[in-house]
Structures are given as C-alpha cells and as structure tokens.
GROMACS .gro file of C-alpha atoms in nm:
model
  334
    1MET     CA    1   7.690   5.819   7.378
    2LEU     CA    2   7.777   5.633   7.683
    3GLY     CA    3   7.965   5.908   7.853
    4ASN     CA    4   7.871   6.247   8.133
    5ASN     CA    5   8.132   6.517   7.967
    6LEU     CA    6   8.122   6.434   7.533
    7PRO     CA    7   8.070   6.662   7.372
    8ALA     CA    8   7.774   6.822   7.201
    9ALA     CA    9   7.638   6.763   6.883
   10ASN     CA   10   7.720   7.061   6.706
   11GLU     CA   11   8.041   7.067   6.829
   12VAL     CA   12   8.115   6.688   6.743
   13ILE     CA   13   8.019   6.754   6.385
   14ASP     CA   14   8.269   7.019   6.419
   15VAL     CA   15   8.558   6.801   6.521
   16TYR     CA   16   8.461   6.590   6.171
   17ARG     CA   17   8.478   6.890   5.971
   18SER     CA   18   8.825   7.006   6.079
   19ASN     CA   19   8.988   6.654   6.079
   20ASN     CA   20   8.844   6.553   5.753
   21ILE     CA   21   8.623   6.297   5.859
   22LYS     CA   22   8.374   6.194   5.577
   23ARG     CA   23   8.170   5.933   5.758
   24MET     CA   24   7.942   5.811   6.021
   25ARG     CA   25   7.843   5.553   6.201
   26LEU     CA   26   7.555   5.654   6.415
   27TYR     CA   27   7.424   5.315   6.633
   28ASP     CA   28   7.015   5.491   6.717
   29PRO     CA   29   6.910   5.770   6.531
   30ASN     CA   30   6.973   6.017   6.791
   31GLN     CA   31   6.764   6.326   6.690
   32ALA     CA   32   7.020   6.599   6.808
   33ALA     CA   33   7.302   6.447   6.531
   34LEU     CA   34   7.096   6.384   6.303
   35GLN     CA   35   6.971   6.787   6.262
   36ALA     CA   36   7.380   6.857   6.347
   37LEU     CA   37   7.431   6.658   6.070
   38ARG     CA   38   7.229   6.852   5.788
   39ASN     CA   39   7.408   7.013   5.549
   40SER     CA   40   7.786   6.899   5.649
   41GLY     CA   41   7.836   6.638   5.396
   42ILE     CA   42   7.920   6.376   5.618
   43GLU     CA   43   7.792   6.035   5.473
   44LEU     CA   44   7.582   5.834   5.762
   45ILE     CA   45   7.534   5.489   5.889
   46LEU     CA   46   7.194   5.508   6.102
   47GLY     CA   47   7.103   5.230   6.295
   48VAL     CA   48   6.845   5.052   6.413
   49PRO     CA   49   6.854   4.965   6.745
   50ASN     CA   50   6.831   4.622   6.870
   51SER     CA   51   6.504   4.766   7.059
   52ASP     CA   52   6.359   4.805   6.807
   53LEU     CA   53   6.358   4.536   6.581
   54GLN     CA   54   6.027   4.351   6.661
   55GLY     CA   55   5.872   4.678   6.610
   56LEU     CA   56   5.928   4.678   6.294
   57ALA     CA   57   5.882   4.299   6.183
   58THR     CA   58   5.576   4.264   6.267
   59ASN     CA   59   5.425   4.611   6.219
   60SER     CA   60   5.557   4.729   5.870
   61GLU     CA   61   5.378   5.032   5.904
   62SER     CA   62   5.562   5.116   6.217
   63ALA     CA   63   5.867   5.053   5.965
   64ARG     CA   64   5.724   5.313   5.707
   65GLN     CA   65   5.683   5.578   6.033
   66TRP     CA   66   6.018   5.494   6.140
   67VAL     CA   67   6.182   5.543   5.799
   68GLN     CA   68   5.942   5.930   5.774
   69ARG     CA   69   6.111   5.984   6.089
   70ASN     CA   70   6.456   5.911   6.101
   71VAL     CA   71   6.525   5.907   5.689
   72LEU     CA   72   6.304   6.093   5.499
   73SER     CA   73   6.286   6.412   5.713
   74PHE     CA   74   6.648   6.404   5.746
   75TRP     CA   75   6.711   6.292   5.337
   76PRO     CA   76   6.866   6.450   5.189
   77SER     CA   77   7.027   6.713   5.377
   78VAL     CA   78   7.183   6.407   5.597
   79LYS     CA   79   7.372   6.152   5.380
   80ILE     CA   80   7.208   5.854   5.469
   81LYS     CA   81   7.425   5.553   5.242
   82TYR     CA   82   7.355   5.284   5.502
   83ILE     CA   83   7.086   5.181   5.773
   84ALA     CA   84   7.246   4.921   5.988
   85VAL     CA   85   6.896   4.747   6.122
   86GLY     CA   86   7.008   4.544   6.431
   87ASN     CA   87   7.371   4.565   6.542
   88GLU     CA   88   7.557   4.209   6.616
   89VAL     CA   89   7.166   3.969   6.719
   90ARG     CA   90   7.347   3.657   6.767
   91PRO     CA   91   7.109   3.361   6.670
   92VAL     CA   92   7.196   3.139   6.918
   93GLY     CA   93   7.336   3.087   7.276
   94ASP     CA   94   7.285   3.490   7.351
   95SER     CA   95   7.085   3.775   7.527
   96THR     CA   96   7.029   3.890   7.157
   97SER     CA   97   6.896   3.496   7.063
   98TRP     CA   98   6.565   3.582   7.080
   99MET     CA   99   6.566   3.878   6.840
  100ALA     CA  100   6.729   3.703   6.564
  101GLN     CA  101   6.359   3.606   6.409
  102TYR     CA  102   6.218   3.952   6.372
  103VAL     CA  103   6.609   4.106   6.152
  104LEU     CA  104   6.524   3.997   5.839
  105PRO     CA  105   6.114   4.075   5.860
  106ALA     CA  106   6.261   4.468   5.994
  107ILE     CA  107   6.517   4.453   5.734
  108GLN     CA  108   6.249   4.407   5.464
  109ASN     CA  109   6.002   4.601   5.587
  110VAL     CA  110   6.280   4.927   5.644
  111TYR     CA  111   6.416   4.821   5.254
  112GLN     CA  112   6.068   4.832   5.136
  113ALA     CA  113   5.954   5.144   5.279
  114ILE     CA  114   6.297   5.328   5.155
  115ARG     CA  115   6.177   5.119   4.838
  116ALA     CA  116   5.852   5.311   4.802
  117GLN     CA  117   6.003   5.617   4.804
  118GLY     CA  118   6.263   5.523   4.527
  119LEU     CA  119   6.528   5.588   4.778
  120HIS     CA  120   6.626   5.183   4.781
  121ASP     CA  121   6.977   5.265   4.525
  122GLN     CA  122   7.112   5.557   4.740
  123ILE     CA  123   7.045   5.386   5.104
  124LYS     CA  124   7.111   5.036   5.140
  125VAL     CA  125   6.933   4.854   5.400
  126SER     CA  126   7.149   4.589   5.566
  127THR     CA  127   7.275   4.456   5.922
  128SER     CA  128   7.564   4.407   6.141
  129ILE     CA  129   7.703   4.144   6.255
  130ASP     CA  130   8.049   4.023   6.441
  131MET     CA  131   8.245   3.697   6.347
  132SER     CA  132   8.165   3.473   6.635
  133LEU     CA  133   7.880   3.354   6.390
  134LEU     CA  134   8.187   3.164   6.174
  135GLY     CA  135   8.216   2.872   6.242
  136ASN     CA  136   8.571   2.786   6.060
  137SER     CA  137   8.800   3.107   5.976
  138PHE     CA  138   9.117   2.979   5.862
  139PRO     CA  139   9.257   2.887   5.663
  140PRO     CA  140   9.045   3.235   5.530
  141SER     CA  141   8.976   3.038   5.170
  142GLN     CA  142   8.784   2.748   5.432
  143GLY     CA  143   8.597   3.067   5.662
  144SER     CA  144   8.237   2.951   5.676
  145PHE     CA  145   7.931   3.031   5.929
  146ARG     CA  146   7.846   2.785   6.173
  147GLY     CA  147   7.588   2.523   6.070
  148ASP     CA  148   7.374   2.619   6.398
  149VAL     CA  149   7.336   3.045   6.248
  150ARG     CA  150   7.323   2.915   5.844
  151SER     CA  151   6.908   2.915   5.965
  152TYR     CA  152   6.929   3.285   6.002
  153LEU     CA  153   7.229   3.436   5.789
  154ASP     CA  154   7.161   3.275   5.443
  155PRO     CA  155   6.796   3.439   5.382
  156ILE     CA  156   6.933   3.772   5.508
  157ILE     CA  157   7.224   3.687   5.216
  158GLY     CA  158   6.962   3.627   5.009
  159TYR     CA  159   6.814   3.936   5.016
  160LEU     CA  160   7.142   4.102   5.029
  161VAL     CA  161   7.227   3.950   4.717
  162TYR     CA  162   6.864   4.098   4.537
  163ALA     CA  163   6.881   4.418   4.715
  164GLY     CA  164   7.283   4.512   4.594
  165ALA     CA  165   7.292   4.562   4.954
  166PRO     CA  166   7.663   4.530   5.164
  167LEU     CA  167   7.661   4.240   5.457
  168LEU     CA  168   7.781   4.461   5.776
  169THR     CA  169   8.085   4.346   5.968
  170ASN     CA  170   8.226   4.433   6.295
  171VAL     CA  171   8.639   4.323   6.274
  172TYR     CA  172   8.852   4.310   6.603
  173PRO     CA  173   9.175   4.149   6.556
  174TYR     CA  174   9.265   4.279   6.872
  175PHE     CA  175   8.969   4.067   7.047
  176SER     CA  176   9.130   3.761   6.924
  177TYR     CA  177   9.505   3.842   6.959
  178ARG     CA  178   9.435   3.899   7.366
  179ASP     CA  179   9.184   3.557   7.344
  180ASN     CA  180   9.495   3.398   7.222
  181PRO     CA  181   9.847   3.567   7.206
  182VAL     CA  182  10.001   3.209   7.185
  183ASP     CA  183   9.909   3.183   6.888
  184ILE     CA  184   9.863   3.505   6.724
  185SER     CA  185  10.152   3.766   6.750
  186LEU     CA  186  10.116   4.088   6.865
  187PRO     CA  187  10.333   4.219   6.544
  188TYR     CA  188  10.073   4.040   6.321
  189ALA     CA  189   9.742   4.192   6.496
  190ILE     CA  190   9.870   4.522   6.423
  191PHE     CA  191  10.064   4.564   6.074
  192THR     CA  192  10.384   4.553   6.238
  193SER     CA  193  10.536   4.176   6.090
  194PRO     CA  194  10.803   4.171   5.849
  195ASN     CA  195  10.725   3.878   5.688
  196VAL     CA  196  10.427   3.669   5.547
  197VAL     CA  197  10.213   3.477   5.887
  198ALA     CA  198   9.993   3.237   5.672
  199TRP     CA  199   9.954   3.106   5.352
  200ASP     CA  200   9.613   3.006   5.183
  201GLY     CA  201   9.671   2.828   4.829
  202PRO     CA  202   9.749   3.151   4.621
  203TYR     CA  203   9.699   3.417   4.917
  204THR     CA  204   9.887   3.488   5.154
  205TYR     CA  205   9.901   3.741   5.517
  206GLN     CA  206  10.128   3.939   5.671
  207ASN     CA  207   9.806   4.077   5.930
  208LEU     CA  208   9.561   3.932   6.054
  209PHE     CA  209   9.281   4.165   5.936
  210ASP     CA  210   9.282   4.078   5.618
  211ALA     CA  211   9.237   3.691   5.717
  212MET     CA  212   8.929   3.761   5.941
  213LEU     CA  213   8.800   3.980   5.604
  214ASP     CA  214   8.852   3.740   5.362
  215ALA     CA  215   8.691   3.470   5.590
  216VAL     CA  216   8.419   3.650   5.581
  217HIS     CA  217   8.397   3.679   5.242
  218ALA     CA  218   8.464   3.294   5.151
  219ALA     CA  219   8.160   3.242   5.388
  220ILE     CA  220   7.959   3.456   5.184
  221ASP     CA  221   8.097   3.308   4.849
  222ASN     CA  222   8.083   2.973   5.016
  223THR     CA  223   7.708   2.981   5.120
  224GLY     CA  224   7.710   2.964   4.711
  225ILE     CA  225   7.397   3.260   4.758
  226GLY     CA  226   7.578   3.534   4.551
  227PHE     CA  227   7.862   3.774   4.582
  228VAL     CA  228   7.777   4.038   4.881
  229GLU     CA  229   7.981   4.296   4.942
  230VAL     CA  230   8.151   4.365   5.293
  231VAL     CA  231   8.186   4.667   5.447
  232VAL     CA  232   8.360   4.644   5.780
  233SER     CA  233   8.087   4.881   6.012
  234GLU     CA  234   8.363   4.887   6.383
  235SER     CA  235   8.726   4.793   6.465
  236GLY     CA  236   8.907   4.939   6.669
  237TRP     CA  237   9.168   4.883   6.962
  238PRO     CA  238   9.175   4.973   7.276
  239SER     CA  239   9.451   5.218   7.443
  240ASP     CA  240   9.374   5.064   7.835
  241GLY     CA  241   9.203   4.822   8.047
  242ASP     CA  242   9.332   4.511   7.935
  243PHE     CA  243   9.548   4.239   7.829
  244GLY     CA  244   9.745   4.453   7.472
  245ALA     CA  245   9.493   4.730   7.533
  246THR     CA  246   9.788   4.920   7.576
  247TYR     CA  247   9.829   5.296   7.377
  248ASP     CA  248  10.094   5.250   7.175
  249ASN     CA  249   9.921   4.917   6.996
  250ALA     CA  250   9.628   5.100   6.956
  251ARG     CA  251   9.826   5.376   6.797
  252ILE     CA  252  10.046   5.160   6.559
  253TYR     CA  253   9.686   4.855   6.488
  254LEU     CA  254   9.461   5.193   6.404
  255ASP     CA  255   9.737   5.407   6.173
  256ASN     CA  256   9.824   5.062   6.016
  257LEU     CA  257   9.469   5.050   5.946
  258ILE     CA  258   9.418   5.338   5.775
  259ARG     CA  259   9.677   5.275   5.552
  260HIS     CA  260   9.601   4.961   5.450
  261VAL     CA  261   9.244   4.942   5.383
  262ASN     CA  262   9.332   5.104   5.121
  263GLY     CA  263   9.467   4.857   4.946
  264GLY     CA  264   9.176   4.527   4.970
  265THR     CA  265   9.272   4.233   5.075
  266PRO     CA  266   9.431   3.925   4.900
  267ARG     CA  267   9.099   3.799   4.817
  268ARG     CA  268   8.943   4.136   4.698
  269PRO     CA  269   9.268   4.362   4.623
  270TRP     CA  270   9.091   4.534   4.319
  271LYS     CA  271   8.869   4.735   4.622
  272PRO     CA  272   8.954   4.948   4.934
  273THR     CA  273   8.796   4.802   5.206
  274GLU     CA  274   8.552   5.079   5.324
  275THR     CA  275   8.600   5.041   5.777
  276TYR     CA  276   8.456   5.260   5.988
  277LEU     CA  277   8.705   5.307   6.340
  278PHE     CA  278   8.518   5.216   6.700
  279ALA     CA  279   8.476   5.466   6.830
  280MET     CA  280   8.545   5.885   6.807
  281PHE     CA  281   8.582   5.920   7.209
  282ASP     CA  282   8.649   5.737   7.526
  283GLU     CA  283   8.316   5.666   7.712
  284ASN     CA  284   8.311   5.710   8.082
  285GLN     CA  285   7.972   5.535   8.171
  286LYS     CA  286   8.113   5.226   7.984
  287ASN     CA  287   8.184   4.834   8.126
  288PRO     CA  288   8.415   4.655   8.151
  289GLU     CA  289   8.718   4.819   8.175
  290LEU     CA  290   8.841   4.821   7.849
  291GLU     CA  291   8.517   4.983   7.723
  292LYS     CA  292   8.623   5.304   7.786
  293HIS     CA  293   8.892   5.341   7.608
  294PHE     CA  294   8.836   5.310   7.238
  295GLY     CA  295   8.792   5.683   7.152
  296LEU     CA  296   9.000   5.779   6.864
  297PHE     CA  297   8.959   6.138   7.036
  298PHE     CA  298   8.925   6.257   7.399
  299PRO     CA  299   8.608   6.405   7.541
  300ASN     CA  300   8.756   6.784   7.482
  301LYS     CA  301   8.815   6.679   7.159
  302GLN     CA  302   9.223   6.665   7.138
  303LYS     CA  303   9.327   6.402   6.937
  304LYS     CA  304   9.429   6.088   7.129
  305TYR     CA  305   9.700   6.014   6.867
  306SER     CA  306   9.900   6.238   6.686
  307PHE     CA  307   9.821   6.087   6.262
  308GLY     CA  308   9.586   6.230   6.075
  309PHE     CA  309   9.267   6.143   5.888
  310GLY     CA  310   9.090   6.212   5.553
  311ALA     CA  311   9.290   6.397   5.232
  312GLU     CA  312   9.647   6.432   5.387
  313ARG     CA  313   9.678   6.033   5.400
  314ARG     CA  314   9.501   6.090   5.087
  315ARG     CA  315   9.249   5.839   5.162
  316GLU     CA  316   8.875   5.922   5.384
  317PHE     CA  317   8.831   5.804   5.770
  318PHE     CA  318   8.552   5.761   5.882
  319ALA     CA  319   8.428   5.696   6.287
  320ASN     CA  320   8.229   5.546   6.474
  321GLU     CA  321   8.032   5.819   6.706
  322PHE     CA  322   7.777   5.840   6.934
  323ASN     CA  323   7.775   5.450   6.974
  324ALA     CA  324   7.493   5.243   7.227
  325THR     CA  325   7.669   4.929   7.208
  326VAL     CA  326   7.961   4.768   7.317
  327VAL     CA  327   8.164   4.589   7.086
  328PRO     CA  328   8.197   4.239   7.041
  329LEU     CA  329   8.425   3.961   7.137
  330LEU     CA  330   8.585   3.760   6.869
  331LYS     CA  331   8.717   3.435   6.839
  332SER     CA  332   8.947   3.319   6.569
  333ASP     CA  333   9.104   2.990   6.466
  334ILE     CA  334   9.434   3.146   6.353
   0.00000   0.00000   0.00000
C-alpha cells in the first residue's frame, strides 16, 4: 500500500479476477482489503505485522481478539489459507532482532485461537523468513541454518512439524545475482541457462531459484527435527532502480518462474512449488529506488508484462498485494 496512486481494494479484486489470479498475500489485516475479498474465491496469506508480535506473544487474549477481528469475522467468505506471524524477523544483528523472542509465542497463541475454533486443519499458522538465516547454501544438499539462529528457528520448525504447517520463505535470485555477478551468471539467475550449472550428488541445477529453495529444504532436513514443506511467500525481480534491474530481465525471470514452479525442484520433484510473486503493483512511496519497481501491474491496473497468469498458463498465479514490507537483501554462496 506504499503508493499514493494505487487502486481501491474492490478494483484490485477485479484485476485479480480478470487475470485469473487465485491467491493473494496481505502483509497486514487491512479491513478494506478483507472486505473486498469476501466471496471472491481468492485464497489468502494473511500477515500479522511485526509491530503486533509482542502484544500477541505476551497476551493470549489479545491473540484471541486478533483472530476474532481479522479471521473469524471474515471466515469462510474470505478463504484464509495461512497466517504469516511476522515477516523476515532476523534474530541477530538486525533492527528486527528484538522481536525474535516473540515470534514463536505469537505463533502459538494465534494457533491456539484458531484451534479453539476447530479451524487448525484449514488455516495453517506460520512465519515468513528470508535467506539470510542460512549459513551455507551451496551445494544445496549441504544447506544449513546459521549457528547463531538455530536457537530461534529450531523451536519454530518443531512447532511446524507438530502443526503440519509449511515454512514460508522469501526467495530472491535477483539479490544474489546483483551482489555477486562475477560468480552468478544472469542466465542462471533468470532460468535461461542452456545447460546444467551446478552438480550436487544426484541433483543437477540449471537455475538459481531451485538451488536456493533446495538449500532451504536441506537446511530443514539437516536439523533432524522433521519434515516441513516450504512455501515461497515472495519472489520477484525489479524492472528498474539498480544493477540488473531491467524490464527484460524482470519479464524473463517472472515469465519463466511462473512456468517453472509447476515442476518442483530437484529435491522435491513430485510437488509443484507454491509460489507468491512480489508484488502486485509498483509502489511510488517506497525507498530505495529499486523498491518502487517490483510490480507486475502499473497502478493504473495495466499489466507491466505481456505474459498471462492462471488457466491460460495451465497453473495458478499468486500475487503479493498491499505490501507493507521491503524485500530482503539476500546472500548466496553460489
């Protein structure tokens, strides 16, 4: 919502419908957006803003009221699929680090409020992380979380195993390419490499997205806690504003990503990768300049890119809408 020229919520729903976009991510429980979603058939990731974590963690009644106000008041006419309790909280060396102690208690209180209504099988409660929590990401099979974040993440993973909920993860090959274009080729980053680029035992990688995502799969597996699915809760490529951020690079990446995720990854070939593209609209009030240019649509509701979504691509397209957070800076060892 960080733009002064964006369409009204009901108009946004019309854009989703006309483009056959089936799912949405909201970064906070914006009431106008939730009202507009009623009876739309659009499935939703509903965000708990980081600013709400402490209150929900320390007061279970606050969590119950949050769920009543933002979930039960709209369910089932709004098809809430996941609740993302916090976005990109980094437990060490970051402005969000003080919030880390509240993430799991907030998740648990929201989960208990959902469970009390018998909705814990329909609405899964999780959190969204970024790739900076990985200490090693190459080769992907050696993916591991940083030692200094394990005391934060391991209990969350344990909860996810118990609740049967996925870990939401924001995956951006763009930032890895921008920060290391000597070692990462543009074709590898935008799905146009003609050949295998990386070998990892029985697995081969022709694109960076798969390698990054499989590093997360392996990092979870390597904790030994249990099996957890990964949902890609953000991925995108900016069309302007920094190195490698061009219209053509963004168009090629996004078009290929939509096509690619139906086939899973080398470590998870049996299951399409549920993926949400960041973001629905360009936002002219974000900074730095790069952050203004992640949209797949212009604020006037016209497509920025010519490719299609949904049924004509033989799969669903999901978009992040009303974004109130900046995309992460990512590092990759590859």
